[in-house]
PDB file of C-alpha atoms in Angstrom:
ATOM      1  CA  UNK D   1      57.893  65.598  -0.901  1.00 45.00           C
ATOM      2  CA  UNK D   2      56.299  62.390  -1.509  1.00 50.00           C
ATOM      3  CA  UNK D   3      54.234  59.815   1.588  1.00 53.00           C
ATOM      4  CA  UNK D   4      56.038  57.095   1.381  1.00 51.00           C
ATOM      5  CA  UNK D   5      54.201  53.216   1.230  1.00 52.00           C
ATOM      6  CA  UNK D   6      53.693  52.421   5.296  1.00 60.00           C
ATOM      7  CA  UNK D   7      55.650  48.878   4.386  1.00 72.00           C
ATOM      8  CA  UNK D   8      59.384  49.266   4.172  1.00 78.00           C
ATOM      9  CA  UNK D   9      61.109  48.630   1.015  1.00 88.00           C
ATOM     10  CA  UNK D  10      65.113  49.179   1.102  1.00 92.00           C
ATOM     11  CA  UNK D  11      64.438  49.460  -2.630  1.00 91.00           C
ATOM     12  CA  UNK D  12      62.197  52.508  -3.338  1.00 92.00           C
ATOM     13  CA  UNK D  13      65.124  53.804  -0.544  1.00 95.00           C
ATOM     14  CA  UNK D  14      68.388  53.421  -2.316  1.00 96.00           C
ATOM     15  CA  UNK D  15      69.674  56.442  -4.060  1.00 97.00           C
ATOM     16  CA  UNK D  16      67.388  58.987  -2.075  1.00 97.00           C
ATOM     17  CA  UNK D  17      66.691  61.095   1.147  1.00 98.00           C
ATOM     18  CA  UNK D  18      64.012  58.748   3.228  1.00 97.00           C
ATOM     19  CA  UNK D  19      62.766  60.895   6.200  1.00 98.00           C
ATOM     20  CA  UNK D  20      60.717  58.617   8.935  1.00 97.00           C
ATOM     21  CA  UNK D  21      58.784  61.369  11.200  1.00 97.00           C
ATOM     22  CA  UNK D  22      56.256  60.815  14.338  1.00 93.00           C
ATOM     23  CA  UNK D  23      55.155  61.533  17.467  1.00 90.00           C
ATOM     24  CA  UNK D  24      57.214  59.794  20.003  1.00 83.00           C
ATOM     25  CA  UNK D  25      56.104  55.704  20.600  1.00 81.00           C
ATOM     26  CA  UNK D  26      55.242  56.030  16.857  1.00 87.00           C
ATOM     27  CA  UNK D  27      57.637  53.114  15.763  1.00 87.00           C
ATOM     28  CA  UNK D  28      60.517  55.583  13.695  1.00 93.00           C
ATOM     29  CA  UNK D  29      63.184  53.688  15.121  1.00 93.00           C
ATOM     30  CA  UNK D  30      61.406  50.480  14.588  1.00 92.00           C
ATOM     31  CA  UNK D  31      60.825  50.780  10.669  1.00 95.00           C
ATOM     32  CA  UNK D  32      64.329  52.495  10.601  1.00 96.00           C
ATOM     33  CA  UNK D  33      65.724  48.878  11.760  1.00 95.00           C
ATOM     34  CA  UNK D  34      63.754  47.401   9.082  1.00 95.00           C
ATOM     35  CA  UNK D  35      64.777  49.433   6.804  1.00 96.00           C
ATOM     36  CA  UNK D  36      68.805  49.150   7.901  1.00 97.00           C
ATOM     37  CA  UNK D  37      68.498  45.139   8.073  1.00 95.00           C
ATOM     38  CA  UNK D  38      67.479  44.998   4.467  1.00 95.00           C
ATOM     39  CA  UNK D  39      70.328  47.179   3.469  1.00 97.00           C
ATOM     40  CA  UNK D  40      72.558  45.041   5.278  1.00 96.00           C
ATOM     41  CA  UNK D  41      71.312  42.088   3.403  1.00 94.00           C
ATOM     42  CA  UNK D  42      71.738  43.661   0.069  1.00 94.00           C
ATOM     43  CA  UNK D  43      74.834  45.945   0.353  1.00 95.00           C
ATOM     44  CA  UNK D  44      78.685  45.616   2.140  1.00 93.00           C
ATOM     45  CA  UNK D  45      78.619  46.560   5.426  1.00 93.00           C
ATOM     46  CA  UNK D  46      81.773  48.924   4.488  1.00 94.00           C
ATOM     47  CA  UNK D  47      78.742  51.199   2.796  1.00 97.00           C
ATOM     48  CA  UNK D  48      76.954  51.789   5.018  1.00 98.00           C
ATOM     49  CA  UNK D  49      77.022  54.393   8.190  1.00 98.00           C
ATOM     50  CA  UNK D  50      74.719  55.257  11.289  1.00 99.00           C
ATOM     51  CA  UNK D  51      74.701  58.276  13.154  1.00 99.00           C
ATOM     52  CA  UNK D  52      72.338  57.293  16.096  1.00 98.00           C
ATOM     53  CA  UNK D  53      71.623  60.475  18.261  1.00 97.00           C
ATOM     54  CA  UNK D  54      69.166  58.448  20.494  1.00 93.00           C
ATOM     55  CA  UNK D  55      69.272  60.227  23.939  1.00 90.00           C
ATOM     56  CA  UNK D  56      70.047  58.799  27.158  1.00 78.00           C
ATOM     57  CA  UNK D  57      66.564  59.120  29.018  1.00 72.00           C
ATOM     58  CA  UNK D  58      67.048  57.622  32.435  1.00 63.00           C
ATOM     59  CA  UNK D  59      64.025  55.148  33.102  1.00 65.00           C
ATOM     60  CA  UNK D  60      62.726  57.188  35.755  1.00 68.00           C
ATOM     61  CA  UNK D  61      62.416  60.429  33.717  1.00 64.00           C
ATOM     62  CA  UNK D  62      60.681  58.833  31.312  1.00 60.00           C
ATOM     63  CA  UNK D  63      58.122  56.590  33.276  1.00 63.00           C
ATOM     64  CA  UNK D  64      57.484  60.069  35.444  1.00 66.00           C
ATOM     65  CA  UNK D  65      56.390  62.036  31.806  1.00 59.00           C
ATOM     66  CA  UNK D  66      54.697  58.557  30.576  1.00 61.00           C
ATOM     67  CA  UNK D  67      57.122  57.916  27.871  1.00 61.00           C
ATOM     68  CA  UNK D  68      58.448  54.233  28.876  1.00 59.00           C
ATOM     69  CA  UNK D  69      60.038  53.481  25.269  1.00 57.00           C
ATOM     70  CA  UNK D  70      61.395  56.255  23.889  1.00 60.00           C
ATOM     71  CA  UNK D  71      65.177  56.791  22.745  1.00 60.00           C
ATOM     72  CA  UNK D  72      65.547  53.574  21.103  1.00 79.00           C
ATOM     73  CA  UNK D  73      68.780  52.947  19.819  1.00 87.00           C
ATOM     74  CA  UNK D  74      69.657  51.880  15.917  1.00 93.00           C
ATOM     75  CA  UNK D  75      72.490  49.747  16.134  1.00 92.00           C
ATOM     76  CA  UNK D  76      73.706  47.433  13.221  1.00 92.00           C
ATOM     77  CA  UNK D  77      73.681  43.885  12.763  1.00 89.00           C
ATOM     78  CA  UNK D  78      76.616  42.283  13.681  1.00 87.00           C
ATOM     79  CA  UNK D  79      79.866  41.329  12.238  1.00 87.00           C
ATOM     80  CA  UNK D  80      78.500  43.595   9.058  1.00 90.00           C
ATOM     81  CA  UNK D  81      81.010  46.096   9.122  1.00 94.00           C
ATOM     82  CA  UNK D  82      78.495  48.874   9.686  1.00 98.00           C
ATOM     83  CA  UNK D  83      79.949  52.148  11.103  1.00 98.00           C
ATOM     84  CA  UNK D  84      78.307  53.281  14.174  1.00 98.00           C
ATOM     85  CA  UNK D  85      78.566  56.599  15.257  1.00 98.00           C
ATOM     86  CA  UNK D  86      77.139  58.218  18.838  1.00 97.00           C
ATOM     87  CA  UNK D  87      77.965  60.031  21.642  1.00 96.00           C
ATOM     88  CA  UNK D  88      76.140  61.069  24.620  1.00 94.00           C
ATOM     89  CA  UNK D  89      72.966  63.169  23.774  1.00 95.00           C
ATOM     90  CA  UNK D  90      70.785  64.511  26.564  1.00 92.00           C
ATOM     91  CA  UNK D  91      66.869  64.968  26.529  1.00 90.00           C
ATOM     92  CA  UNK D  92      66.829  68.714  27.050  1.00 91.00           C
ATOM     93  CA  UNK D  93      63.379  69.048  27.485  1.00 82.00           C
ATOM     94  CA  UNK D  94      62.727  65.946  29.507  1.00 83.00           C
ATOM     95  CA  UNK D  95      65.508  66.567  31.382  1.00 83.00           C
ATOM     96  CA  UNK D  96      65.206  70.377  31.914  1.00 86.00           C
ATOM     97  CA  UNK D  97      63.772  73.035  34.495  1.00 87.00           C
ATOM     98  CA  UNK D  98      63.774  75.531  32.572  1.00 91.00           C
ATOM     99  CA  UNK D  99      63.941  76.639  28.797  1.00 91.00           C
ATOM    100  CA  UNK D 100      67.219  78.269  29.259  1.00 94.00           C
ATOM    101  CA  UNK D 101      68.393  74.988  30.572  1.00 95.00           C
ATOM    102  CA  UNK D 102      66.918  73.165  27.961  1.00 93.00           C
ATOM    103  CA  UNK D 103      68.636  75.580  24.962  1.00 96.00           C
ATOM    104  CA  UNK D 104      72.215  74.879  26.877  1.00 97.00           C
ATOM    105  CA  UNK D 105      71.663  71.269  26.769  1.00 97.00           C
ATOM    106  CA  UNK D 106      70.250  71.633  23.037  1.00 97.00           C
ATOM    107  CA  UNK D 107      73.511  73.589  21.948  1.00 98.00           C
ATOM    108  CA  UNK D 108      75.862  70.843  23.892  1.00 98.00           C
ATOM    109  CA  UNK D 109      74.302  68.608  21.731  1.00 98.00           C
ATOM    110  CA  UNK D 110      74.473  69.732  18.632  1.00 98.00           C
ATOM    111  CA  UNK D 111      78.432  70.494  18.938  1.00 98.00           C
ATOM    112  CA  UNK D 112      78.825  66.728  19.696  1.00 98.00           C
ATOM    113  CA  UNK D 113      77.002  65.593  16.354  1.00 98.00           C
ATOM    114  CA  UNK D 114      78.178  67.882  14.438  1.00 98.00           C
ATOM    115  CA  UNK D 115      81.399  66.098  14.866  1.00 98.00           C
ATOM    116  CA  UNK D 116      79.737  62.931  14.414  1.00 99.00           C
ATOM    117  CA  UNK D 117      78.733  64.275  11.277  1.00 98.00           C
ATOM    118  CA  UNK D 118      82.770  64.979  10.506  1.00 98.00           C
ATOM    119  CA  UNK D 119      83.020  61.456  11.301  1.00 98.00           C
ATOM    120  CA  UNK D 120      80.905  60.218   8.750  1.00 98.00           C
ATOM    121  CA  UNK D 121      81.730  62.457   5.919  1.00 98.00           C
ATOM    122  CA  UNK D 122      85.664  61.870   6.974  1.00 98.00           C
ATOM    123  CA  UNK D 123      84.224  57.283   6.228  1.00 98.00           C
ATOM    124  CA  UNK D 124      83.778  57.611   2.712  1.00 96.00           C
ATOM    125  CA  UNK D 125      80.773  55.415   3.406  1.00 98.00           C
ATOM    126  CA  UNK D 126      77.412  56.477   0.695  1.00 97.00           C
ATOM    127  CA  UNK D 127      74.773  55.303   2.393  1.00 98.00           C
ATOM    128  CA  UNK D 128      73.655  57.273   5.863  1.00 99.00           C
ATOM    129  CA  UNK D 129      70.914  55.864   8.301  1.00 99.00           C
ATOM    130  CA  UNK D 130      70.101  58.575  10.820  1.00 99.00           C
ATOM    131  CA  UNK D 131      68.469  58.238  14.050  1.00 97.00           C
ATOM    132  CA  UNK D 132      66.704  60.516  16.027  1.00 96.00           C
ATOM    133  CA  UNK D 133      67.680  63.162  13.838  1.00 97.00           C
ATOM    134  CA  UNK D 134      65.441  65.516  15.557  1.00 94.00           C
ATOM    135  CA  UNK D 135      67.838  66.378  18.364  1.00 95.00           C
ATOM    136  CA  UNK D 136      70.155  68.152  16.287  1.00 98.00           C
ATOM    137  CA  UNK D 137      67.976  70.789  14.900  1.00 97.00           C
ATOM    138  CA  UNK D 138      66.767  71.584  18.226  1.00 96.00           C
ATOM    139  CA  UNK D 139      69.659  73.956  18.423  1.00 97.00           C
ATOM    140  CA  UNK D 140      71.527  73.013  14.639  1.00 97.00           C
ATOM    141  CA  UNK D 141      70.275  73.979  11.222  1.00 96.00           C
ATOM    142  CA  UNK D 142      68.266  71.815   8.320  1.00 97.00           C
ATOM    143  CA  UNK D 143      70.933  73.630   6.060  1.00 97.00           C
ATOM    144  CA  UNK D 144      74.043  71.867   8.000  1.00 98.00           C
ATOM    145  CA  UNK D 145      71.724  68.215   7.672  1.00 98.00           C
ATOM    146  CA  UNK D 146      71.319  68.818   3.842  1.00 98.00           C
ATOM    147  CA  UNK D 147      74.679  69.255   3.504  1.00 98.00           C
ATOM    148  CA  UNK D 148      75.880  66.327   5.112  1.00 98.00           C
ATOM    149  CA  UNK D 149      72.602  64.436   3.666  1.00 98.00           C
ATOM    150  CA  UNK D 150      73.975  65.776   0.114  1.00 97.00           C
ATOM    151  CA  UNK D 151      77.619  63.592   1.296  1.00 96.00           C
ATOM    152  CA  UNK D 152      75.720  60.560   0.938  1.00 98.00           C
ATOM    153  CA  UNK D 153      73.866  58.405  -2.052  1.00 98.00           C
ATOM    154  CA  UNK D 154      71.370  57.082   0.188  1.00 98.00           C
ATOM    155  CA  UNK D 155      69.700  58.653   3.441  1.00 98.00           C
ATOM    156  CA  UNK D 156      67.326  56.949   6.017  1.00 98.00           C
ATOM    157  CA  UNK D 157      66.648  59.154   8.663  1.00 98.00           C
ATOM    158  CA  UNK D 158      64.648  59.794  11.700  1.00 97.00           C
ATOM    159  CA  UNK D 159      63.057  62.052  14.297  1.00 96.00           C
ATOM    160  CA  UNK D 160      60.214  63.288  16.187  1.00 93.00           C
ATOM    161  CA  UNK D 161      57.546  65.265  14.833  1.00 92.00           C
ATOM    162  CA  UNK D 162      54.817  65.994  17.300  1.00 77.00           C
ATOM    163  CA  UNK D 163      52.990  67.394  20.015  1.00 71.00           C
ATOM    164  CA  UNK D 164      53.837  64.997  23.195  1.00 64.00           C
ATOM    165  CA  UNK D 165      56.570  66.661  23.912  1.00 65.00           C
ATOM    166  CA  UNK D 166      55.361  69.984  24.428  1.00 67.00           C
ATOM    167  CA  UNK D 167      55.294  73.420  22.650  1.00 70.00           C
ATOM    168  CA  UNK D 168      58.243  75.946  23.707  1.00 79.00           C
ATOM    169  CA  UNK D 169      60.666  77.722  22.109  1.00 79.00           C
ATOM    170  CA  UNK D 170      62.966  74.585  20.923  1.00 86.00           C
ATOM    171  CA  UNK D 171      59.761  71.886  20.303  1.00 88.00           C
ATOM    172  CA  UNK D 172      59.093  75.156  17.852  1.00 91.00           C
ATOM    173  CA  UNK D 173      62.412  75.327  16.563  1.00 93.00           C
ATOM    174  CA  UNK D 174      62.740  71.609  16.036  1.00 92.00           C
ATOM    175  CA  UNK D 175      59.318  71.191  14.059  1.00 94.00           C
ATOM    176  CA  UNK D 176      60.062  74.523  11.685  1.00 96.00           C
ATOM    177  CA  UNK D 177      63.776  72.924  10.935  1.00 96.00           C
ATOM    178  CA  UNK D 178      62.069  69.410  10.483  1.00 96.00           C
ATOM    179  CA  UNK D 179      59.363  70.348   8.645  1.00 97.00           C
ATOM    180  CA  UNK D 180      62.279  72.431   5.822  1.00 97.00           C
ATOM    181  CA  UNK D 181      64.209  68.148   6.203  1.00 97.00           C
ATOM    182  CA  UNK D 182      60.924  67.219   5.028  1.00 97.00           C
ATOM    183  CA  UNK D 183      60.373  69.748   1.912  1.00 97.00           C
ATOM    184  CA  UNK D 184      64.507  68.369   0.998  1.00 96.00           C
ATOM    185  CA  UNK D 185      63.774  64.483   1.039  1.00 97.00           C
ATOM    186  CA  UNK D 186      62.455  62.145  -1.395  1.00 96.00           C
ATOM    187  CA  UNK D 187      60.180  60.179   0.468  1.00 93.00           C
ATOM    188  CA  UNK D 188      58.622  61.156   4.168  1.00 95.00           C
ATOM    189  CA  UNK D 189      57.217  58.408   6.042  1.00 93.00           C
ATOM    190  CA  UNK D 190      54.361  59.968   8.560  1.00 93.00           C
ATOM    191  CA  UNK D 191      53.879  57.696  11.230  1.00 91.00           C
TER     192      UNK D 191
END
């Protein structure tokens, strides 16, 4: 595992595993963009693949915990051809009572990316932007990532690695499976 440069490059990117990671308002999603718009300059469109896992935080939820801004989406430039994938992804801790609650809404989850996983593999596209990818291994494995990361030429992902969001059982789970993401990948941007 490698720091990457703080200034995006698409080109120290192509042919690796690029993990983003921060603490939420941290600009992931942000550099992500940056990162996709330069591929889209260089590369077809017919390439290139995002799996956006972005949850759908209602505005009141978040301005209530103090987290106006979060669950940005990563969608593609348009008329590039770019794949989108997504499906509805709840917050499970923001929008939980209690941890039990939370897991449920963490395993709901993960069965609907997991088959937006399928979806990319079933493409044929080679180069994978992921966002949010934290959200999956709340209840998902690192192995079942790696895998589909291992599908692909070229990987930008990212997802939330901190403390805002609390320390339970799943903000536990999610940082051990991110922190084995960040042992796989090339490059690991720390924002």
């Amino acid at each position: 595992m490698t720091n990457a440069s703080s200034e995006p490059d698409w080109g120290r990117c192509l042919g690796r595993c690029t993990l983003i990671v921060g603490d939420v308002n941290t600009g992931k999603t942000t550099l992500a963009r940056k990162l996709l718009d330069q591929a889209c300059s260089e590369l077809s469109g017919d390439r290139i693949a995002i799996v956006d896992l972005a949850p759908d935080i209602p505005p009141d939820i978040a301005a209530r915990r103090g987290l106006s801004g979060v669950g940005g989406r990563l969608t593609p430039p348009t008329d590039r051809g770019v794949l989108y994938l997504n499906a509805p992804i709840e917050p499970p801790r923001l929008s939980s009572a209690t941890e039990a609650e939370a897991r449920a809404k963490a395993e709901a989850n993960a069965v609907r990316i997991e088959r937006l996983f399928l979806a990319f593999e079933r493409s044929g596209r080679n180069v994978l932007f992921v966002n949010d990818l934290s959200m999956y291994v709340q209840a998902g494995s690192s192995r079942e990532v790696i895998r589909v990361f291992d599908r692909a030429a070229t990987v930008v992902a990212n997802g939330y690695f901190g403390e805002k969001l609390g320390s339970g059982g799943l903000s536990r789970r999610e940082r051990r499976e991110m922190e084995r993401l960040m042992e796989h990948c090339d490059h690991v941007w720390r924002l």
